[in-house]
């Protein structure tokens, strides 16, 4: 591992990673308050009862105990907002790994140095995986802080079961980073690599939605990453 290249990459991405961490921390922290209000005053079952069956399958409501506080809080890990932050980090960094350096003209300068190409790629992968792990841990930390902030001490419960969600987030992020790097290696312009990875991610989610709403085509869900790695489990 080239530690100079690693430090440079981490320094260059510190602002983007910091903003993503701040966003998911604030969201998961405040979502605990929202979830407790819904549970006590509105009733989550009355809300979900008005939703289409296919949409319930997409969000995994069929596999969650909606009468428990943990079941309600688990929706915070499937909300689009933290996933937008996560995908922004992964696709943004992976697209910069190859296409970004080529577009800026720094790839020729970098490879002219005594640095193996595999180390350049591994450095970007390590930075991406570190960010994904930090984002997952920050989501869990937001839930923990929200529990301490918004829930009465005699009603608080353990949030340790959400550690499994952190593991699922990491593996999904690893998969997204893999195909994002693939698209980055096919182009010399970063914006096209970002567009290709984002379009592929959207197509994956579209397959998941189609398989959820169309019973005869439920097998299509297995063609998507989210359909195979169901976070609600």
Coordinates of C-alpha atoms in Angstrom, one line a residue:
X1 CA 0.0 0.0 0.0
X2 CA 1.3 3.5 -0.9
X3 CA 0.7 5.5 2.2
X4 CA 1.4 8.8 0.5
X5 CA -1.2 8.2 -2.1
X6 CA -3.6 7.0 0.7
X7 CA -3.2 10.1 2.8
X8 CA -3.6 12.3 -0.3
X9 CA -6.8 10.6 -1.3
X10 CA -8.2 10.8 2.2
X11 CA -7.3 14.5 2.5
X12 CA -9.0 15.2 -0.9
X13 CA -12.2 13.5 0.1
X14 CA -12.5 14.7 3.7
X15 CA -15.2 17.3 3.0
X16 CA -17.5 15.0 1.0
X17 CA -17.2 12.3 3.6
X18 CA -17.8 14.7 6.4
X19 CA -21.0 16.0 4.8
X20 CA -22.3 12.5 4.2
X21 CA -21.5 11.5 7.8
X22 CA -23.2 14.6 9.2
X23 CA -26.3 14.0 7.0
X24 CA -26.9 10.4 8.1
X25 CA -26.1 11.2 11.7
X26 CA -28.7 14.0 11.8
X27 CA -31.3 12.0 10.0
X28 CA -31.0 8.8 12.1
X29 CA -31.0 10.9 15.3
X30 CA -34.1 12.8 14.4
X31 CA -35.8 9.7 12.9
X32 CA -36.0 8.2 16.4
X33 CA -38.2 11.1 17.5
X34 CA -40.4 10.7 14.4
X35 CA -40.7 7.0 14.9
X36 CA -41.7 7.3 18.5
X37 CA -44.3 10.0 17.7
X38 CA -45.8 7.8 14.9
X39 CA -45.9 4.8 17.3
X40 CA -47.5 6.7 20.2
X41 CA -49.9 9.0 18.4
X42 CA -50.6 7.9 14.8
X43 CA -50.0 4.2 14.7
X44 CA -47.6 2.7 12.1
X45 CA -50.1 0.0 11.2
X46 CA -52.8 2.5 10.2
X47 CA -50.2 4.2 7.9
X48 CA -49.0 1.1 6.3
X49 CA -52.5 -0.3 5.8
X50 CA -53.1 2.5 3.2
X51 CA -50.1 1.5 1.1
X52 CA -50.1 -0.9 -1.9
X53 CA -49.0 -4.4 -1.2
X54 CA -46.1 -4.2 -3.6
X55 CA -44.7 -1.1 -1.9
X56 CA -44.8 -2.9 1.4
X57 CA -42.8 -5.7 -0.1
X58 CA -40.2 -3.2 -1.5
X59 CA -39.6 -1.7 1.9
X60 CA -39.7 -5.1 3.6
X61 CA -42.7 -4.4 5.8
X62 CA -43.8 -8.1 5.5
X63 CA -40.7 -9.2 7.3
X64 CA -40.7 -6.7 10.2
X65 CA -42.5 -6.9 13.5
X66 CA -44.3 -3.5 13.2
X67 CA -45.6 -3.8 16.8
X68 CA -42.1 -3.5 18.2
X69 CA -40.0 -0.3 18.5
X70 CA -37.1 -2.0 16.8
X71 CA -39.3 -2.8 13.8
X72 CA -40.4 0.9 13.4
X73 CA -36.8 2.1 13.8
X74 CA -35.6 -0.3 11.1
X75 CA -37.3 1.9 8.5
X76 CA -34.7 4.5 9.2
X77 CA -32.1 2.3 7.6
X78 CA -34.2 1.8 4.4
X79 CA -35.2 5.5 4.0
X80 CA -33.9 7.0 0.7
X81 CA -32.1 9.9 2.4
X82 CA -29.2 8.0 4.0
X83 CA -28.9 5.8 0.9
X84 CA -28.6 8.9 -1.3
X85 CA -25.7 9.9 0.9
X86 CA -24.1 6.5 0.8
X87 CA -24.5 6.1 -3.0
X88 CA -23.2 9.6 -3.5
X89 CA -20.0 8.7 -1.6
X90 CA -19.5 5.4 -3.4
X91 CA -20.3 6.4 -7.0
X92 CA -18.5 9.7 -6.6
X93 CA -15.3 8.2 -5.3
X94 CA -15.3 5.1 -7.6
X95 CA -15.9 7.3 -10.7
X96 CA -12.9 9.4 -9.6
X97 CA -10.7 6.3 -9.3
X98 CA -9.9 5.9 -13.0
X99 CA -12.0 8.3 -15.1
X100 CA -11.5 11.2 -12.8
X101 CA -7.7 11.0 -12.9
X102 CA -7.7 10.5 -16.6
X103 CA -9.9 13.5 -17.2
X104 CA -7.8 15.8 -14.9
X105 CA -4.6 14.5 -16.6
X106 CA -3.1 13.3 -13.3
X107 CA -3.3 9.6 -14.2
X108 CA -0.3 9.9 -16.6
X109 CA 1.7 11.7 -14.0
X110 CA 0.8 9.2 -11.3
X111 CA 1.6 6.1 -13.3
X112 CA 4.9 7.7 -14.4
X113 CA 6.0 7.3 -10.8
X114 CA 7.3 4.0 -9.3
X115 CA 3.7 3.0 -8.2
X116 CA 2.1 -0.2 -9.3
X117 CA -1.3 0.2 -10.9
X118 CA -2.9 -2.3 -8.6
X119 CA -1.9 -0.1 -5.6
X120 CA -3.6 2.9 -7.2
X121 CA -6.9 0.9 -7.5
X122 CA -6.6 -0.6 -4.0
X123 CA -6.0 2.8 -2.5
X124 CA -9.3 4.1 -3.9
X125 CA -11.1 0.9 -2.9
X126 CA -9.7 1.2 0.7
X127 CA -10.9 4.8 0.9
X128 CA -14.3 3.9 -0.4
X129 CA -14.7 0.9 2.0
X130 CA -13.6 3.0 4.9
X131 CA -16.2 5.7 4.1
X132 CA -18.9 3.0 3.7
X133 CA -18.1 1.5 7.0
X134 CA -18.0 4.9 8.7
X135 CA -21.4 5.8 7.2
X136 CA -22.9 2.6 8.4
X137 CA -21.5 3.1 11.9
X138 CA -22.7 6.7 11.9
X139 CA -26.2 5.5 11.1
X140 CA -26.1 3.2 14.1
X141 CA -24.6 6.0 16.3
X142 CA -27.5 8.3 15.2
X143 CA -30.0 5.7 16.3
X144 CA -28.2 5.3 19.7
X145 CA -28.0 9.1 20.3
X146 CA -31.7 9.5 19.3
X147 CA -32.6 6.8 21.7
X148 CA -30.8 8.6 24.5
X149 CA -32.3 12.0 23.5
X150 CA -35.9 11.4 22.7
X151 CA -36.9 8.2 24.6
X152 CA -37.6 8.2 28.3
X153 CA -35.0 6.2 30.3
X154 CA -37.6 3.7 31.5
X155 CA -38.7 3.0 27.9
X156 CA -35.3 2.8 26.3
X157 CA -34.2 -0.5 24.7
X158 CA -31.1 -1.9 23.1
X159 CA -30.1 -0.9 19.6
X160 CA -27.4 -3.5 19.2
X161 CA -29.5 -5.6 16.8
X162 CA -28.9 -2.8 14.2
X163 CA -25.3 -3.9 14.0
X164 CA -26.5 -6.5 11.5
X165 CA -27.8 -3.6 9.3
X166 CA -24.3 -2.1 9.4
X167 CA -22.9 -5.3 8.0
X168 CA -25.5 -5.4 5.2
X169 CA -24.8 -1.8 4.3
X170 CA -21.1 -2.5 4.0
X171 CA -21.6 -5.5 1.6
X172 CA -24.1 -3.6 -0.5
X173 CA -21.7 -0.7 -0.7
X174 CA -18.9 -3.1 -1.7
X175 CA -21.1 -4.4 -4.6
X176 CA -21.9 -0.8 -5.8
X177 CA -18.3 0.1 -5.6
X178 CA -17.4 -2.8 -7.8
X179 CA -19.6 -2.0 -10.7
X180 CA -19.0 1.8 -10.3
X181 CA -15.2 1.1 -10.7
X182 CA -16.0 -1.0 -13.8
X183 CA -17.9 1.9 -15.4
X184 CA -15.1 4.3 -14.4
X185 CA -12.5 2.1 -16.2
X186 CA -14.5 2.2 -19.4
X187 CA -14.5 6.0 -19.8
X188 CA -12.2 9.0 -19.7
X189 CA -14.8 11.4 -18.5
X190 CA -15.9 11.3 -14.9
X191 CA -19.5 12.6 -15.4
X192 CA -20.2 9.8 -17.9
X193 CA -18.9 7.2 -15.4
X194 CA -21.1 8.7 -12.7
X195 CA -24.1 8.7 -15.1
X196 CA -23.5 5.1 -16.1
X197 CA -23.2 3.9 -12.5
X198 CA -26.2 5.9 -11.4
X199 CA -28.3 4.5 -14.3
X200 CA -27.3 1.0 -13.4
X201 CA -28.2 1.5 -9.8
X202 CA -31.6 2.9 -10.8
X203 CA -32.1 -0.1 -13.1
X204 CA -31.4 -2.4 -10.2
X205 CA -34.0 -0.8 -8.0
X206 CA -36.5 -0.8 -10.9
X207 CA -36.1 -4.6 -11.1
X208 CA -36.7 -4.8 -7.4
X209 CA -39.9 -2.7 -7.6
X210 CA -41.2 -4.6 -10.7
X211 CA -40.6 -8.0 -8.9
X212 CA -42.4 -6.7 -5.8
X213 CA -45.5 -5.4 -7.6
X214 CA -45.8 -8.2 -10.1
X215 CA -46.2 -11.6 -8.5
X216 CA -45.4 -13.6 -11.6
X217 CA -42.1 -11.8 -12.0
X218 CA -40.9 -12.0 -8.4
X219 CA -37.8 -13.8 -9.6
X220 CA -36.7 -10.5 -11.2
X221 CA -35.9 -9.2 -7.7
X222 CA -33.0 -11.7 -7.5
X223 CA -31.3 -9.9 -10.4
X224 CA -30.9 -6.8 -8.2
X225 CA -28.5 -6.3 -5.3
X226 CA -31.1 -5.0 -2.9
X227 CA -33.4 -7.9 -3.8
X228 CA -30.7 -10.4 -2.7
X229 CA -29.4 -8.5 0.3
X230 CA -32.6 -7.5 2.0
X231 CA -31.7 -5.0 4.7
X232 CA -34.8 -5.5 6.8
X233 CA -33.7 -9.1 7.6

